[in-house]
Amino acid sequence: MRESLIPVVPMSHTAHIRNHRKPRRNASTLAMRAGVAGGVLSTLAVAGASGSANAAEPVTQTLELPTLTADLATQLAQSADATQQAAANYELQAERDAAAAKAAKQAKADLADAKKKAEAKKKAEDARKAAAVQAASRSSTRTVLSSSAGSSGSSSSTVSAPASGSVATVIGFLKAQVGDAYVMGGTGPNAWDCSGLVQAAFRQVGVDLPRVSQDQSTSGTPVSLSNIQVGDILYWGSAGSAYHVGVYIGNGQYLDAANPSKGVVIQNLSGYPATGAVRVL
């Protein structure tokens, strides 16, 4: 039996490096199998030489990367522009919403302010009308009182006896002035001091009193405070040097032009007792 000889094929210096690719069946492998089966040494020799040549050639793999074309670049640029435009639109809408909310808030505040001003204006107009009505009423009362005084007799430099009903005329005149202002030296028709008001009241019935409180405190007949009657002149301070005067209107009350803070008012005698009184009616 003849021994078969297997030729030794030198290995390539890169043959020990593993390749990730699946080994392919090359001509060397096929030839080796044929030689063993058929005992054909020449075929093995040729196959060995071929295998040596193939083993010496390294096997490589090339990966193809996608190429960035001009169309793809354009699409990416357009997508970026669209994203940026959308962001700008959102920001613009947010600014518009904020401006609208601010405008609505300001409009609400303006409306409330307008309502307040309208209410204040209406109140002022109502007050003006009420004052006009009151002034007209006072003017009418004064006209009636003046007519009554003219029919009572002429004025004189001395205190004269008035006609019947003169006290009511004086008190009516005084009450018509309640609410007028106090002004030092005032003699009417809408501002008075204490003696100016008393003088004007008694002038309505033809009684001509001195201008100042000192002299008024000694006009007419002195009466005690326990016997005072409606229409008597009250004074504060001593007779002849009184610093304030008023008129007794009954029920423990008197009417006077009190001071700048009160004006013409009705007050209780118990709260500010007078020093003395004189009677001229």
Short mmCIF file of C-alpha atoms in Angstrom, two decimals:
data_model
loop_
_atom_site.label_atom_id
_atom_site.label_comp_id
_atom_site.label_asym_id
_atom_site.label_seq_id
_atom_site.Cartn_x
_atom_site.Cartn_y
_atom_site.Cartn_z
CA MET A 1 0.00 0.00 0.00
CA ARG A 2 1.41 3.35 -1.01
CA GLU A 3 1.65 6.10 1.58
CA SER A 4 0.02 9.40 0.73
CA LEU A 5 2.11 12.47 1.10
CA ILE A 6 0.49 15.74 2.25
CA PRO A 7 2.44 18.77 1.13
CA VAL A 8 3.21 21.42 3.73
CA VAL A 9 2.00 24.86 2.67
CA PRO A 10 3.67 27.86 4.29
CA MET A 11 1.18 30.20 6.10
CA SER A 12 0.91 33.84 5.42
CA HIS A 13 2.05 36.25 8.12
CA THR A 14 -1.52 37.59 8.37
CA ALA A 15 -3.27 34.26 8.49
CA HIS A 16 -3.55 34.31 12.30
CA ILE A 17 -5.71 37.44 12.19
CA ARG A 18 -9.40 36.52 12.43
CA ASN A 19 -11.72 37.97 9.89
CA HIS A 20 -15.29 38.91 10.86
CA ARG A 21 -16.48 37.75 7.50
CA LYS A 22 -17.63 34.20 7.07
CA PRO A 23 -14.81 32.13 5.59
CA ARG A 24 -15.45 31.29 2.05
CA ARG A 25 -14.76 28.00 0.45
CA ASN A 26 -11.81 28.72 -1.75
CA ALA A 27 -10.14 26.62 -4.36
CA SER A 28 -7.49 25.45 -1.85
CA THR A 29 -10.02 23.69 0.34
CA LEU A 30 -11.74 21.99 -2.56
CA ALA A 31 -8.44 20.84 -4.01
CA MET A 32 -7.31 19.42 -0.68
CA ARG A 33 -10.43 17.31 -0.39
CA ALA A 34 -10.05 16.05 -3.93
CA GLY A 35 -6.45 15.09 -3.33
CA VAL A 36 -7.16 13.08 -0.21
CA ALA A 37 -10.05 11.24 -1.85
CA GLY A 38 -8.32 10.45 -5.10
CA GLY A 39 -4.72 10.29 -3.91
CA VAL A 40 -3.69 12.67 -6.59
CA LEU A 41 -0.56 14.36 -5.30
CA SER A 42 -0.25 16.69 -8.17
CA THR A 43 -3.63 18.20 -7.51
CA LEU A 44 -2.68 18.71 -3.86
CA ALA A 45 0.52 20.39 -4.83
CA VAL A 46 -1.28 22.77 -7.14
CA ALA A 47 -3.92 23.34 -4.52
CA GLY A 48 -1.24 24.05 -1.90
CA ALA A 49 0.39 26.61 -4.09
CA SER A 50 -2.94 28.18 -4.84
CA GLY A 51 -3.88 28.18 -1.15
CA SER A 52 -0.60 29.76 -0.23
CA ALA A 53 -1.17 32.53 -2.69
CA ASN A 54 -4.72 33.08 -1.49
CA ALA A 55 -3.73 33.04 2.16
CA ALA A 56 -1.15 35.69 1.58
CA GLU A 57 -3.79 38.07 0.26
CA PRO A 58 -5.60 39.91 3.13
CA VAL A 59 -9.35 40.11 3.01
CA THR A 60 -10.89 43.59 3.61
CA GLN A 61 -14.43 44.98 3.72
CA THR A 62 -15.49 48.47 2.62
CA LEU A 63 -18.49 50.21 4.26
CA GLU A 64 -20.24 52.71 2.08
CA LEU A 65 -21.45 55.83 3.97
CA PRO A 66 -24.41 57.77 2.71
CA THR A 67 -23.54 60.86 0.75
CA LEU A 68 -25.01 64.22 1.95
CA THR A 69 -26.64 65.43 -1.20
CA ALA A 70 -27.64 68.98 -1.98
CA ASP A 71 -31.35 68.10 -1.74
CA LEU A 72 -30.95 66.68 1.77
CA ALA A 73 -29.02 69.77 2.91
CA THR A 74 -31.75 71.98 1.52
CA GLN A 75 -34.42 70.00 3.33
CA LEU A 76 -32.52 70.26 6.63
CA ALA A 77 -32.12 74.00 6.20
CA GLN A 78 -35.80 74.41 5.41
CA SER A 79 -36.74 72.34 8.47
CA ALA A 80 -34.54 74.53 10.69
CA ASP A 81 -36.10 77.68 9.22
CA ALA A 82 -39.60 76.30 9.82
CA THR A 83 -38.73 75.47 13.45
CA GLN A 84 -37.31 78.92 14.03
CA GLN A 85 -40.36 80.56 12.42
CA ALA A 86 -42.71 78.48 14.60
CA ALA A 87 -40.81 79.56 17.72
CA ALA A 88 -41.03 83.20 16.62
CA ASN A 89 -44.76 82.84 16.03
CA TYR A 90 -45.28 81.35 19.50
CA GLU A 91 -43.32 84.18 21.08
CA LEU A 92 -45.30 86.80 19.12
CA GLN A 93 -48.60 85.19 20.14
CA ALA A 94 -47.51 85.17 23.79
CA GLU A 95 -46.67 88.88 23.58
CA ARG A 96 -50.05 89.62 21.99
CA ASP A 97 -51.88 87.65 24.70
CA ALA A 98 -49.99 89.51 27.43
CA ALA A 99 -50.75 92.87 25.80
CA ALA A 100 -54.43 91.97 25.47
CA ALA A 101 -54.62 90.95 29.14
CA LYS A 102 -52.92 94.18 30.19
CA ALA A 103 -55.27 96.25 28.02
CA ALA A 104 -58.32 94.50 29.46
CA LYS A 105 -57.09 95.14 33.01
CA GLN A 106 -56.45 98.81 32.26
CA ALA A 107 -59.86 99.18 30.61
CA LYS A 108 -61.52 97.71 33.70
CA ALA A 109 -59.62 100.14 35.95
CA ASP A 110 -60.52 103.09 33.69
CA LEU A 111 -64.18 102.09 33.76
CA ALA A 112 -64.20 101.91 37.56
CA ASP A 113 -62.48 105.31 37.76
CA ALA A 114 -64.99 106.81 35.32
CA LYS A 115 -67.87 105.49 37.42
CA LYS A 116 -66.38 107.01 40.57
CA LYS A 117 -65.93 110.36 38.85
CA ALA A 118 -69.48 110.25 37.49
CA GLU A 119 -70.84 109.48 40.97
CA ALA A 120 -68.78 112.29 42.53
CA LYS A 121 -69.95 114.70 39.83
CA LYS A 122 -73.58 113.70 40.41
CA LYS A 123 -73.22 114.20 44.17
CA ALA A 124 -71.65 117.62 43.61
CA GLU A 125 -74.44 118.58 41.23
CA ASP A 126 -77.10 117.41 43.71
CA ALA A 127 -75.40 119.40 46.47
CA ARG A 128 -75.27 122.48 44.25
CA LYS A 129 -78.96 122.18 43.44
CA ALA A 130 -79.84 121.69 47.11
CA ALA A 131 -77.77 124.75 48.03
CA ALA A 132 -79.50 126.78 45.33
CA VAL A 133 -82.92 125.73 46.61
CA GLN A 134 -81.91 126.58 50.17
CA ALA A 135 -80.53 129.95 49.12
CA ALA A 136 -83.73 130.73 47.22
CA SER A 137 -85.75 129.80 50.29
CA ARG A 138 -83.64 132.09 52.47
CA SER A 139 -83.95 134.91 49.99
CA SER A 140 -87.73 134.52 49.96
CA THR A 141 -87.86 134.49 53.76
CA ARG A 142 -85.71 137.60 53.96
CA THR A 143 -87.94 139.41 51.47
CA VAL A 144 -91.05 138.60 53.51
CA LEU A 145 -89.35 139.68 56.72
CA SER A 146 -88.17 142.93 55.15
CA SER A 147 -91.69 143.72 53.98
CA SER A 148 -92.99 143.02 57.45
CA ALA A 149 -90.37 145.30 58.95
CA GLY A 150 -91.31 148.13 56.55
CA SER A 151 -94.91 148.03 57.68
CA SER A 152 -93.91 148.08 61.37
CA GLY A 153 -92.48 151.61 61.32
CA SER A 154 -89.35 153.55 60.43
CA SER A 155 -85.91 153.05 61.97
CA SER A 156 -84.58 155.39 64.61
CA SER A 157 -81.46 155.87 66.61
CA THR A 158 -83.20 154.71 69.77
CA VAL A 159 -84.88 151.46 70.69
CA SER A 160 -88.58 151.76 69.95
CA ALA A 161 -91.50 149.50 70.78
CA PRO A 162 -92.15 147.15 67.86
CA ALA A 163 -95.55 146.16 66.56
CA SER A 164 -97.20 142.92 67.60
CA GLY A 165 -95.50 139.80 66.18
CA SER A 166 -92.09 141.44 65.91
CA VAL A 167 -90.42 138.75 68.05
CA ALA A 168 -91.53 136.03 65.63
CA THR A 169 -90.16 138.09 62.75
CA VAL A 170 -86.76 138.41 64.46
CA ILE A 171 -86.60 134.70 65.28
CA GLY A 172 -87.70 133.76 61.76
CA PHE A 173 -84.95 135.88 60.26
CA LEU A 174 -82.32 134.38 62.57
CA LYS A 175 -83.33 130.79 61.79
CA ALA A 176 -83.17 131.53 58.08
CA GLN A 177 -79.44 132.27 58.48
CA VAL A 178 -78.53 128.97 60.18
CA GLY A 179 -75.67 127.41 58.23
CA ASP A 180 -74.20 130.72 57.04
CA ALA A 181 -70.49 131.33 57.59
CA TYR A 182 -68.90 133.25 60.43
CA VAL A 183 -66.62 136.06 59.27
CA MET A 184 -65.17 138.71 61.57
CA GLY A 185 -66.88 142.01 60.70
CA GLY A 186 -69.47 140.23 58.53
CA THR A 187 -72.89 141.88 58.17
CA GLY A 188 -74.53 139.51 55.66
CA PRO A 189 -76.21 138.48 53.60
CA ASN A 190 -74.38 135.10 53.73
CA ALA A 191 -71.61 135.73 56.28
CA TRP A 192 -71.85 137.27 59.75
CA ASP A 193 -70.13 137.97 62.99
CA CYS A 194 -72.12 137.79 66.26
CA SER A 195 -73.13 141.45 66.57
CA GLY A 196 -73.66 141.89 62.81
CA LEU A 197 -76.25 139.07 62.84
CA VAL A 198 -78.08 140.46 65.91
CA GLN A 199 -78.18 143.97 64.43
CA ALA A 200 -79.58 142.69 61.09
CA ALA A 201 -82.24 140.56 62.85
CA PHE A 202 -83.67 143.44 64.87
CA ARG A 203 -83.48 145.78 61.91
CA GLN A 204 -86.17 143.58 60.31
CA VAL A 205 -88.67 144.97 62.84
CA GLY A 206 -87.39 148.54 62.80
CA VAL A 207 -85.10 148.33 65.83
CA ASP A 208 -81.77 150.01 65.15
CA LEU A 209 -79.11 148.49 67.41
CA PRO A 210 -75.47 149.56 67.75
CA ARG A 211 -73.00 147.69 65.57
CA VAL A 212 -70.72 146.05 68.17
CA SER A 213 -71.42 143.61 71.02
CA GLN A 214 -70.12 145.98 73.75
CA ASP A 215 -72.77 148.57 72.93
CA GLN A 216 -75.52 146.01 72.29
CA SER A 217 -75.04 144.62 75.81
CA THR A 218 -76.29 147.92 77.25
CA SER A 219 -79.17 148.56 74.81
CA GLY A 220 -82.77 148.12 76.06
CA THR A 221 -83.78 146.93 79.53
CA PRO A 222 -81.51 144.59 81.53
CA VAL A 223 -83.20 141.33 82.63
CA SER A 224 -82.03 138.52 84.84
CA LEU A 225 -81.16 135.22 83.23
CA SER A 226 -83.91 133.56 85.28
CA ASN A 227 -86.54 135.81 83.59
CA ILE A 228 -85.36 135.83 79.99
CA GLN A 229 -87.94 135.58 77.20
CA VAL A 230 -87.81 134.67 73.51
CA GLY A 231 -86.22 137.55 71.61
CA ASP A 232 -84.00 138.81 74.46
CA ILE A 233 -80.38 139.58 73.61
CA LEU A 234 -77.84 137.49 75.55
CA TYR A 235 -74.28 138.66 76.06
CA TRP A 236 -71.05 137.15 77.38
CA GLY A 237 -68.65 139.27 79.41
CA SER A 238 -69.64 142.28 81.48
CA ALA A 239 -72.25 144.83 80.37
CA GLY A 240 -70.58 147.51 78.26
CA SER A 241 -67.58 145.31 77.48
CA ALA A 242 -69.22 142.12 76.22
CA TYR A 243 -67.20 140.05 73.75
CA HIS A 244 -70.09 138.00 72.32
CA VAL A 245 -73.87 138.26 71.79
CA GLY A 246 -76.74 136.02 70.69
CA VAL A 247 -80.56 135.86 70.82
CA TYR A 248 -82.63 133.60 73.07
CA ILE A 249 -85.10 131.49 71.04
CA GLY A 250 -86.76 129.49 73.86
CA ASN A 251 -86.46 126.00 75.33
CA GLY A 252 -83.07 126.78 76.84
CA GLN A 253 -81.55 127.52 73.39
CA TYR A 254 -80.03 130.53 71.71
CA LEU A 255 -78.98 131.35 68.16
CA ASP A 256 -75.71 133.08 67.30
CA ALA A 257 -72.89 133.44 64.81
CA ALA A 258 -70.59 131.35 66.97
CA ASN A 259 -67.13 131.16 65.36
CA PRO A 260 -65.41 130.31 62.06
CA SER A 261 -65.64 126.55 62.68
CA LYS A 262 -69.38 126.51 63.53
CA GLY A 263 -70.83 129.46 61.65
CA VAL A 264 -74.45 130.41 62.43
CA VAL A 265 -75.91 127.72 64.75
CA ILE A 266 -78.46 126.98 67.45
CA GLN A 267 -76.90 125.98 70.78
CA ASN A 268 -77.93 125.01 74.28
CA LEU A 269 -77.57 127.74 76.88
CA SER A 270 -76.56 125.15 79.46
CA GLY A 271 -73.47 124.34 77.45
CA TYR A 272 -72.27 127.96 77.34
CA PRO A 273 -74.13 130.05 79.95
CA ALA A 274 -74.49 133.75 79.20
CA THR A 275 -73.37 136.50 81.57
CA GLY A 276 -76.44 138.71 81.18
CA ALA A 277 -79.40 139.70 78.98
CA VAL A 278 -81.24 142.81 77.72
CA ARG A 279 -84.72 143.19 76.25
CA VAL A 280 -85.44 145.48 73.34
CA LEU A 281 -88.84 144.15 72.20
#
